Amino acid sequence: MKPVKTAVLVSGGGTNLQAILDSMIFDEIKNCEITAVISSNPNAYALVRAKNANVPTYVVDRASFPNRRTFTDAIIDKLRDLDIELVVLAGFLYVLTPRFVSLFENRVINIHPALIPAFCGDGYYGLHVHEKVLEYGVKLTGATAHFVSEVTDGGPIILQKAVEVKEGDTPEILQRRVMEEAEWQILPKAISLYCEGRLSVEGRIVHIKESSEEKA
Ligand code: GAR
Protein backbone atom coordinates (compact mmCIF):
# COMPACT_ATOMS: atom_id res chain seq x y z
CA MET A 1 0.00 0.00 0.00
CA LYS A 2 1.34 3.45 -0.94
CA PRO A 3 1.71 5.85 2.05
CA VAL A 4 -1.16 8.33 2.24
CA LYS A 5 0.01 11.84 1.35
CA THR A 6 -1.17 13.96 4.25
CA ALA A 7 -1.20 17.71 4.86
CA VAL A 8 -1.61 19.17 8.34
CA LEU A 9 -3.28 22.60 8.56
CA VAL A 10 -2.38 24.72 11.58
CA SER A 11 -2.87 28.24 12.95
CA GLY A 12 -1.01 28.40 16.25
CA GLY A 13 1.21 26.61 18.73
CA GLY A 14 1.01 23.24 17.05
CA THR A 15 1.11 20.86 19.99
CA ASN A 16 -1.23 18.52 18.10
CA LEU A 17 1.11 18.72 15.11
CA GLN A 18 3.95 17.81 17.49
CA ALA A 19 2.00 14.79 18.71
CA ILE A 20 1.59 13.69 15.08
CA LEU A 21 5.29 14.21 14.27
CA ASP A 22 6.34 12.30 17.43
CA SER A 23 3.96 9.44 16.61
CA MET A 24 5.49 9.25 13.12
CA ILE A 25 8.97 8.88 14.64
CA PHE A 26 7.76 6.03 16.88
CA ASP A 27 5.99 4.40 13.93
CA GLU A 28 2.64 4.69 15.69
CA ILE A 29 1.02 6.13 12.56
CA LYS A 30 1.06 3.50 9.83
CA ASN A 31 1.20 4.04 6.08
CA CYS A 32 1.31 7.84 6.27
CA GLU A 33 3.55 10.49 4.74
CA ILE A 34 3.34 13.99 6.25
CA THR A 35 3.86 15.81 2.97
CA ALA A 36 3.22 19.36 4.14
CA VAL A 37 2.28 21.64 7.00
CA ILE A 38 0.19 24.61 5.88
CA SER A 39 -0.31 27.53 8.24
CA SER A 40 -2.90 30.31 8.09
CA ASN A 41 -0.58 32.41 10.23
CA PRO A 42 3.00 33.27 9.21
CA ASN A 43 4.05 33.51 12.88
CA ALA A 44 2.61 30.19 14.06
CA TYR A 45 5.05 28.24 16.24
CA ALA A 46 3.74 25.13 14.48
CA LEU A 47 5.90 26.17 11.49
CA VAL A 48 9.03 25.88 13.63
CA ARG A 49 7.96 22.41 14.79
CA ALA A 50 7.48 21.32 11.16
CA LYS A 51 10.86 22.71 10.08
CA ASN A 52 12.57 20.92 12.99
CA ALA A 53 11.09 17.69 11.69
CA ASN A 54 12.14 18.48 8.09
CA VAL A 55 8.54 18.69 6.88
CA PRO A 56 7.97 21.22 4.07
CA THR A 57 5.97 24.26 5.24
CA TYR A 58 3.68 26.65 3.40
CA VAL A 59 1.91 29.78 4.58
CA VAL A 60 -1.51 30.71 3.24
CA ASP A 61 -1.96 33.88 5.25
CA ARG A 62 -5.61 34.49 6.12
CA ALA A 63 -4.87 38.22 6.47
CA SER A 64 -3.90 38.54 2.81
CA PHE A 65 -7.25 37.30 1.45
CA PRO A 66 -10.40 39.44 1.27
CA ASN A 67 -12.78 36.64 2.22
CA ARG A 68 -13.21 33.00 3.22
CA ARG A 69 -13.81 31.81 -0.36
CA THR A 70 -10.57 33.18 -1.82
CA PHE A 71 -8.62 31.98 1.24
CA THR A 72 -10.08 28.47 0.97
CA ASP A 73 -9.48 28.34 -2.79
CA ALA A 74 -5.79 29.13 -2.23
CA ILE A 75 -5.58 26.23 0.24
CA ILE A 76 -7.34 23.92 -2.24
CA ASP A 77 -4.85 24.91 -4.97
CA LYS A 78 -1.94 24.12 -2.66
CA LEU A 79 -3.42 20.75 -1.64
CA ARG A 80 -3.99 19.83 -5.29
CA ASP A 81 -0.46 20.93 -6.32
CA LEU A 82 0.91 18.62 -3.65
CA ASP A 83 -1.44 15.77 -4.59
CA ILE A 84 -2.71 15.50 -1.02
CA GLU A 85 -5.17 12.75 -0.13
CA LEU A 86 -5.77 13.37 3.59
CA VAL A 87 -6.08 16.77 5.29
CA VAL A 88 -5.72 17.09 9.07
CA LEU A 89 -6.95 20.21 10.86
CA ALA A 90 -4.73 20.40 13.95
CA GLY A 91 -5.63 23.61 15.75
CA PHE A 92 -6.68 25.22 12.48
CA LEU A 93 -8.99 28.01 13.49
CA TYR A 94 -10.90 28.81 10.30
CA VAL A 95 -14.03 27.24 8.90
CA LEU A 96 -13.47 26.36 5.23
CA THR A 97 -16.04 26.58 2.43
CA PRO A 98 -18.52 23.91 1.23
CA ARG A 99 -16.42 23.57 -1.96
CA PHE A 100 -13.48 22.40 0.14
CA VAL A 101 -15.67 20.02 2.15
CA SER A 102 -17.15 18.43 -0.98
CA LEU A 103 -13.79 18.10 -2.79
CA PHE A 104 -12.31 16.35 0.26
CA GLU A 105 -15.38 14.49 1.49
CA ASN A 106 -14.45 12.11 4.35
CA ARG A 107 -10.80 13.00 3.76
CA VAL A 108 -10.53 15.84 6.30
CA ILE A 109 -9.99 15.02 9.99
CA ASN A 110 -10.45 17.69 12.68
CA ILE A 111 -9.58 17.55 16.36
CA HIS A 112 -12.04 19.33 18.67
CA PRO A 113 -11.30 19.82 22.38
CA ALA A 114 -14.65 18.62 23.78
CA LEU A 115 -17.00 15.66 23.59
CA ILE A 116 -19.11 16.49 20.52
CA PRO A 117 -22.09 17.17 20.38
CA ALA A 118 -21.42 19.14 23.59
CA PHE A 119 -19.49 22.41 23.55
CA CYS A 120 -19.01 22.66 19.80
CA GLY A 121 -20.10 24.66 16.76
CA ASP A 122 -19.55 28.30 15.84
CA GLY A 123 -17.54 30.22 18.43
CA TYR A 124 -16.30 27.09 20.20
CA TYR A 125 -12.57 27.00 19.57
CA GLY A 126 -9.36 26.96 21.59
CA LEU A 127 -9.59 28.17 25.18
CA HIS A 128 -13.23 29.31 24.79
CA VAL A 129 -14.34 25.68 24.75
CA HIS A 130 -12.81 25.04 28.17
CA GLU A 131 -14.21 28.32 29.58
CA LYS A 132 -17.71 27.18 28.56
CA VAL A 133 -17.15 23.69 30.01
CA LEU A 134 -16.16 25.21 33.38
CA GLU A 135 -19.06 27.72 33.32
CA TYR A 136 -21.54 24.92 32.72
CA GLY A 137 -20.13 22.72 35.47
CA VAL A 138 -19.89 19.41 33.62
CA LYS A 139 -17.67 16.87 35.36
CA LEU A 140 -16.47 15.15 32.21
CA THR A 141 -15.13 16.69 29.04
CA GLY A 142 -12.65 15.34 26.48
CA ALA A 143 -11.79 15.47 22.81
CA THR A 144 -13.23 14.29 19.51
CA ALA A 145 -11.53 13.40 16.23
CA HIS A 146 -14.07 13.62 13.42
CA PHE A 147 -14.46 13.97 9.69
CA VAL A 148 -15.33 17.48 8.57
CA SER A 149 -18.74 18.13 7.05
CA GLU A 150 -20.54 21.35 6.10
CA VAL A 151 -21.82 21.67 9.67
CA THR A 152 -19.18 23.11 12.02
CA ASP A 153 -18.00 20.25 14.27
CA GLY A 154 -20.92 18.20 12.94
CA GLY A 155 -19.26 15.51 10.80
CA PRO A 156 -19.00 11.76 11.48
CA ILE A 157 -17.12 10.95 14.70
CA ILE A 158 -14.00 8.75 14.45
CA LEU A 159 -12.71 8.63 18.04
CA GLN A 160 -13.51 10.26 21.38
CA LYS A 161 -11.83 10.19 24.76
CA ALA A 162 -13.20 11.50 28.06
CA VAL A 163 -11.23 13.59 30.54
CA GLU A 164 -12.19 14.51 34.11
CA VAL A 165 -12.89 18.12 35.12
CA LYS A 166 -11.30 18.73 38.52
CA GLU A 167 -11.96 21.12 41.40
CA GLY A 168 -9.90 24.30 40.94
CA ASP A 169 -9.43 23.89 37.17
CA THR A 170 -8.80 27.05 35.17
CA PRO A 171 -9.43 27.03 31.39
CA GLU A 172 -5.68 26.78 30.86
CA ILE A 173 -5.21 23.85 33.26
CA LEU A 174 -8.16 22.00 31.77
CA GLN A 175 -6.97 22.68 28.20
CA ARG A 176 -3.61 21.14 29.02
CA ARG A 177 -5.20 18.04 30.60
CA VAL A 178 -7.52 17.56 27.61
CA MET A 179 -4.55 17.84 25.24
CA GLU A 180 -2.34 15.43 27.18
CA GLU A 181 -4.96 12.82 28.04
CA ALA A 182 -7.07 12.96 24.91
CA GLU A 183 -6.14 15.10 21.87
CA TRP A 184 -2.52 13.99 21.54
CA GLN A 185 -3.62 10.36 21.70
CA ILE A 186 -6.72 10.21 19.53
CA LEU A 187 -5.60 12.48 16.68
CA PRO A 188 -2.53 10.36 15.70
CA LYS A 189 -4.65 7.22 16.19
CA ALA A 190 -7.43 8.54 13.91
CA ILE A 191 -4.86 9.46 11.23
CA SER A 192 -3.37 5.98 11.40
CA LEU A 193 -6.79 4.31 11.15
CA TYR A 194 -7.50 6.35 8.00
CA CYS A 195 -4.10 5.66 6.44
CA GLU A 196 -4.36 1.93 7.17
CA GLY A 197 -7.68 1.93 5.29
CA ARG A 198 -9.58 0.86 8.41
CA LEU A 199 -12.31 3.53 8.37
CA SER A 200 -15.57 3.41 6.46
CA VAL A 201 -18.37 5.95 6.70
CA GLU A 202 -22.06 5.11 6.49
CA GLY A 203 -24.21 8.23 6.92
CA ARG A 204 -22.88 9.74 10.10
CA ILE A 205 -21.52 6.48 11.49
CA VAL A 206 -17.81 5.67 11.19
CA HIS A 207 -17.04 1.95 11.26
CA ILE A 208 -13.57 0.85 12.35
CA LYS A 209 -12.21 -2.41 10.97
CA GLU A 210 -10.01 -4.67 13.10
CA SER A 211 -6.33 -4.46 12.26
CA SER A 212 -4.74 -7.46 10.54
CA GLU A 213 -2.71 -7.98 13.76
CA GLU A 214 -5.92 -8.15 15.84
CA LYS A 215 -7.34 -10.74 13.46
CA ALA A 216 -4.26 -12.96 13.65
C1 GAR B 1 -6.35 22.46 20.39
O1 GAR B 1 -6.87 22.33 21.69
C2 GAR B 1 -7.40 22.06 19.37
O2 GAR B 1 -8.22 21.00 19.77
C3 GAR B 1 -8.21 23.33 19.28
O3 GAR B 1 -7.25 24.36 19.30
C4 GAR B 1 -6.10 23.93 20.06
C5 GAR B 1 -4.88 24.12 19.19
O4 GAR B 1 -3.71 23.77 19.87
N1 GAR B 1 -9.02 23.35 18.10
C6 GAR B 1 -10.24 23.88 18.06
O5 GAR B 1 -10.75 24.44 19.00
C7 GAR B 1 -10.95 23.73 16.72
N2 GAR B 1 -12.35 23.97 16.88
P1 GAR B 1 -2.38 23.35 19.12
O6 GAR B 1 -2.09 24.43 18.04
O7 GAR B 1 -1.34 23.40 20.20
O8 GAR B 1 -2.55 22.00 18.51
Tab-separated table of C-alpha atoms and ligand atoms in Angstrom:
chain	number	residue	atom	x	y	z
A	1	MET	CA	0.000	0.000	0.000
A	2	LYS	CA	1.344	3.454	-0.939
A	3	PRO	CA	1.709	5.845	2.050
A	4	VAL	CA	-1.156	8.327	2.243
A	5	LYS	CA	0.010	11.838	1.347
A	6	THR	CA	-1.174	13.956	4.252
A	7	ALA	CA	-1.202	17.713	4.863
A	8	VAL	CA	-1.609	19.174	8.341
A	9	LEU	CA	-3.280	22.597	8.557
A	10	VAL	CA	-2.380	24.724	11.578
A	11	SER	CA	-2.872	28.240	12.948
A	12	GLY	CA	-1.005	28.398	16.250
A	13	GLY	CA	1.213	26.606	18.729
A	14	GLY	CA	1.014	23.242	17.045
A	15	THR	CA	1.105	20.859	19.993
A	16	ASN	CA	-1.232	18.517	18.101
A	17	LEU	CA	1.105	18.722	15.115
A	18	GLN	CA	3.952	17.812	17.487
A	19	ALA	CA	2.005	14.787	18.711
A	20	ILE	CA	1.590	13.691	15.080
A	21	LEU	CA	5.289	14.208	14.273
A	22	ASP	CA	6.338	12.301	17.428
A	23	SER	CA	3.963	9.443	16.608
A	24	MET	CA	5.492	9.253	13.120
A	25	ILE	CA	8.970	8.879	14.644
A	26	PHE	CA	7.762	6.027	16.876
A	27	ASP	CA	5.994	4.399	13.928
A	28	GLU	CA	2.642	4.690	15.687
A	29	ILE	CA	1.023	6.128	12.556
A	30	LYS	CA	1.061	3.499	9.831
A	31	ASN	CA	1.202	4.039	6.080
A	32	CYS	CA	1.312	7.836	6.268
A	33	GLU	CA	3.555	10.494	4.742
A	34	ILE	CA	3.343	13.985	6.253
A	35	THR	CA	3.862	15.806	2.968
A	36	ALA	CA	3.218	19.358	4.140
A	37	VAL	CA	2.285	21.643	6.996
A	38	ILE	CA	0.192	24.607	5.881
A	39	SER	CA	-0.314	27.530	8.242
A	40	SER	CA	-2.898	30.306	8.092
A	41	ASN	CA	-0.577	32.409	10.234
A	42	PRO	CA	3.002	33.269	9.213
A	43	ASN	CA	4.053	33.508	12.879
A	44	ALA	CA	2.613	30.191	14.058
A	45	TYR	CA	5.047	28.241	16.238
A	46	ALA	CA	3.737	25.132	14.485
A	47	LEU	CA	5.896	26.168	11.488
A	48	VAL	CA	9.034	25.878	13.633
A	49	ARG	CA	7.959	22.415	14.791
A	50	ALA	CA	7.483	21.321	11.163
A	51	LYS	CA	10.858	22.715	10.082
A	52	ASN	CA	12.565	20.923	12.994
A	53	ALA	CA	11.085	17.693	11.692
A	54	ASN	CA	12.136	18.483	8.091
A	55	VAL	CA	8.543	18.685	6.883
A	56	PRO	CA	7.967	21.217	4.070
A	57	THR	CA	5.973	24.261	5.239
A	58	TYR	CA	3.680	26.650	3.400
A	59	VAL	CA	1.905	29.783	4.581
A	60	VAL	CA	-1.510	30.708	3.244
A	61	ASP	CA	-1.956	33.884	5.251
A	62	ARG	CA	-5.615	34.489	6.122
A	63	ALA	CA	-4.874	38.223	6.467
A	64	SER	CA	-3.896	38.537	2.808
A	65	PHE	CA	-7.252	37.298	1.455
A	66	PRO	CA	-10.402	39.440	1.266
A	67	ASN	CA	-12.784	36.644	2.217
A	68	ARG	CA	-13.212	33.004	3.215
A	69	ARG	CA	-13.814	31.815	-0.362
A	70	THR	CA	-10.570	33.180	-1.821
A	71	PHE	CA	-8.621	31.982	1.239
A	72	THR	CA	-10.075	28.468	0.969
A	73	ASP	CA	-9.479	28.342	-2.792
A	74	ALA	CA	-5.790	29.129	-2.227
A	75	ILE	CA	-5.577	26.232	0.237
A	76	ILE	CA	-7.339	23.923	-2.237
A	77	ASP	CA	-4.849	24.908	-4.971
A	78	LYS	CA	-1.936	24.117	-2.662
A	79	LEU	CA	-3.419	20.747	-1.643
A	80	ARG	CA	-3.986	19.827	-5.294
A	81	ASP	CA	-0.459	20.933	-6.324
A	82	LEU	CA	0.914	18.617	-3.651
A	83	ASP	CA	-1.439	15.773	-4.589
A	84	ILE	CA	-2.714	15.499	-1.016
A	85	GLU	CA	-5.169	12.749	-0.126
A	86	LEU	CA	-5.769	13.375	3.593
A	87	VAL	CA	-6.079	16.770	5.293
A	88	VAL	CA	-5.718	17.088	9.071
A	89	LEU	CA	-6.953	20.207	10.860
A	90	ALA	CA	-4.731	20.402	13.952
A	91	GLY	CA	-5.634	23.609	15.753
A	92	PHE	CA	-6.679	25.216	12.479
A	93	LEU	CA	-8.988	28.014	13.495
A	94	TYR	CA	-10.902	28.806	10.304
A	95	VAL	CA	-14.026	27.238	8.899
A	96	LEU	CA	-13.469	26.358	5.229
A	97	THR	CA	-16.039	26.577	2.427
A	98	PRO	CA	-18.523	23.910	1.230
A	99	ARG	CA	-16.420	23.567	-1.962
A	100	PHE	CA	-13.476	22.395	0.137
A	101	VAL	CA	-15.666	20.017	2.148
A	102	SER	CA	-17.152	18.429	-0.975
A	103	LEU	CA	-13.792	18.104	-2.787
A	104	PHE	CA	-12.314	16.354	0.260
A	105	GLU	CA	-15.381	14.492	1.493
A	106	ASN	CA	-14.448	12.107	4.353
A	107	ARG	CA	-10.802	13.003	3.761
A	108	VAL	CA	-10.531	15.838	6.305
A	109	ILE	CA	-9.991	15.023	9.985
A	110	ASN	CA	-10.455	17.692	12.681
A	111	ILE	CA	-9.585	17.547	16.362
A	112	HIS	CA	-12.044	19.327	18.669
A	113	PRO	CA	-11.297	19.817	22.384
A	114	ALA	CA	-14.650	18.618	23.778
A	115	LEU	CA	-17.001	15.663	23.591
A	116	ILE	CA	-19.112	16.487	20.522
A	117	PRO	CA	-22.095	17.169	20.377
A	118	ALA	CA	-21.421	19.143	23.587
A	119	PHE	CA	-19.495	22.415	23.554
A	120	CYS	CA	-19.005	22.655	19.804
A	121	GLY	CA	-20.097	24.659	16.760
A	122	ASP	CA	-19.553	28.297	15.839
A	123	GLY	CA	-17.541	30.224	18.428
A	124	TYR	CA	-16.303	27.086	20.203
A	125	TYR	CA	-12.568	26.996	19.574
A	126	GLY	CA	-9.356	26.963	21.592
A	127	LEU	CA	-9.592	28.173	25.184
A	128	HIS	CA	-13.234	29.313	24.789
A	129	VAL	CA	-14.337	25.684	24.751
A	130	HIS	CA	-12.806	25.042	28.167
A	131	GLU	CA	-14.212	28.317	29.577
A	132	LYS	CA	-17.710	27.176	28.563
A	133	VAL	CA	-17.148	23.693	30.008
A	134	LEU	CA	-16.162	25.207	33.379
A	135	GLU	CA	-19.058	27.716	33.316
A	136	TYR	CA	-21.541	24.915	32.724
A	137	GLY	CA	-20.134	22.724	35.470
A	138	VAL	CA	-19.894	19.414	33.625
A	139	LYS	CA	-17.672	16.872	35.358
A	140	LEU	CA	-16.473	15.154	32.212
A	141	THR	CA	-15.127	16.687	29.038
A	142	GLY	CA	-12.645	15.340	26.481
A	143	ALA	CA	-11.790	15.465	22.808
A	144	THR	CA	-13.235	14.292	19.515
A	145	ALA	CA	-11.532	13.398	16.234
A	146	HIS	CA	-14.071	13.618	13.421
A	147	PHE	CA	-14.460	13.967	9.689
A	148	VAL	CA	-15.327	17.483	8.568
A	149	SER	CA	-18.745	18.133	7.051
A	150	GLU	CA	-20.542	21.349	6.103
A	151	VAL	CA	-21.819	21.675	9.670
A	152	THR	CA	-19.178	23.110	12.019
A	153	ASP	CA	-17.997	20.246	14.267
A	154	GLY	CA	-20.920	18.200	12.940
A	155	GLY	CA	-19.256	15.510	10.802
A	156	PRO	CA	-18.998	11.763	11.483
A	157	ILE	CA	-17.116	10.953	14.703
A	158	ILE	CA	-13.999	8.755	14.447
A	159	LEU	CA	-12.708	8.626	18.042
A	160	GLN	CA	-13.509	10.257	21.379
A	161	LYS	CA	-11.829	10.192	24.758
A	162	ALA	CA	-13.203	11.496	28.056
A	163	VAL	CA	-11.231	13.594	30.542
A	164	GLU	CA	-12.190	14.505	34.113
A	165	VAL	CA	-12.892	18.125	35.119
A	166	LYS	CA	-11.303	18.733	38.524
A	167	GLU	CA	-11.956	21.124	41.398
A	168	GLY	CA	-9.900	24.301	40.940
A	169	ASP	CA	-9.431	23.890	37.166
A	170	THR	CA	-8.805	27.048	35.165
A	171	PRO	CA	-9.434	27.032	31.394
A	172	GLU	CA	-5.676	26.777	30.861
A	173	ILE	CA	-5.211	23.848	33.262
A	174	LEU	CA	-8.161	22.005	31.767
A	175	GLN	CA	-6.974	22.680	28.200
A	176	ARG	CA	-3.606	21.137	29.016
A	177	ARG	CA	-5.200	18.036	30.603
A	178	VAL	CA	-7.520	17.562	27.606
A	179	MET	CA	-4.554	17.843	25.244
A	180	GLU	CA	-2.343	15.432	27.182
A	181	GLU	CA	-4.958	12.821	28.039
A	182	ALA	CA	-7.073	12.963	24.907
A	183	GLU	CA	-6.141	15.099	21.874
A	184	TRP	CA	-2.516	13.992	21.536
A	185	GLN	CA	-3.617	10.362	21.702
A	186	ILE	CA	-6.720	10.208	19.533
A	187	LEU	CA	-5.595	12.476	16.684
A	188	PRO	CA	-2.534	10.363	15.699
A	189	LYS	CA	-4.650	7.222	16.188
A	190	ALA	CA	-7.427	8.545	13.906
A	191	ILE	CA	-4.858	9.456	11.230
A	192	SER	CA	-3.375	5.983	11.403
A	193	LEU	CA	-6.792	4.311	11.150
A	194	TYR	CA	-7.505	6.348	8.001
A	195	CYS	CA	-4.097	5.663	6.444
A	196	GLU	CA	-4.356	1.934	7.170
A	197	GLY	CA	-7.683	1.930	5.295
A	198	ARG	CA	-9.585	0.856	8.411
A	199	LEU	CA	-12.311	3.533	8.373
A	200	SER	CA	-15.571	3.414	6.461
A	201	VAL	CA	-18.368	5.951	6.698
A	202	GLU	CA	-22.059	5.111	6.492
A	203	GLY	CA	-24.206	8.231	6.916
A	204	ARG	CA	-22.884	9.744	10.097
A	205	ILE	CA	-21.519	6.479	11.487
A	206	VAL	CA	-17.814	5.671	11.188
A	207	HIS	CA	-17.038	1.949	11.261
A	208	ILE	CA	-13.567	0.849	12.354
A	209	LYS	CA	-12.209	-2.412	10.968
A	210	GLU	CA	-10.013	-4.670	13.096
A	211	SER	CA	-6.328	-4.455	12.258
A	212	SER	CA	-4.744	-7.457	10.541
A	213	GLU	CA	-2.706	-7.977	13.763
A	214	GLU	CA	-5.918	-8.152	15.836
A	215	LYS	CA	-7.343	-10.742	13.460
A	216	ALA	CA	-4.259	-12.963	13.648
B	1	GAR	C1	-6.353	22.457	20.386
B	1	GAR	O1	-6.867	22.328	21.690
B	1	GAR	C2	-7.398	22.060	19.365
B	1	GAR	O2	-8.216	21.000	19.769
B	1	GAR	C3	-8.212	23.331	19.280
B	1	GAR	O3	-7.254	24.365	19.299
B	1	GAR	C4	-6.102	23.932	20.057
B	1	GAR	C5	-4.883	24.122	19.188
B	1	GAR	O4	-3.705	23.765	19.874
B	1	GAR	N1	-9.021	23.349	18.096
B	1	GAR	C6	-10.235	23.885	18.058
B	1	GAR	O5	-10.753	24.439	19.000
B	1	GAR	C7	-10.950	23.726	16.720
B	1	GAR	N2	-12.353	23.969	16.880
B	1	GAR	P1	-2.380	23.355	19.116
B	1	GAR	O6	-2.086	24.427	18.043
B	1	GAR	O7	-1.344	23.398	20.199
B	1	GAR	O8	-2.555	22.003	18.511
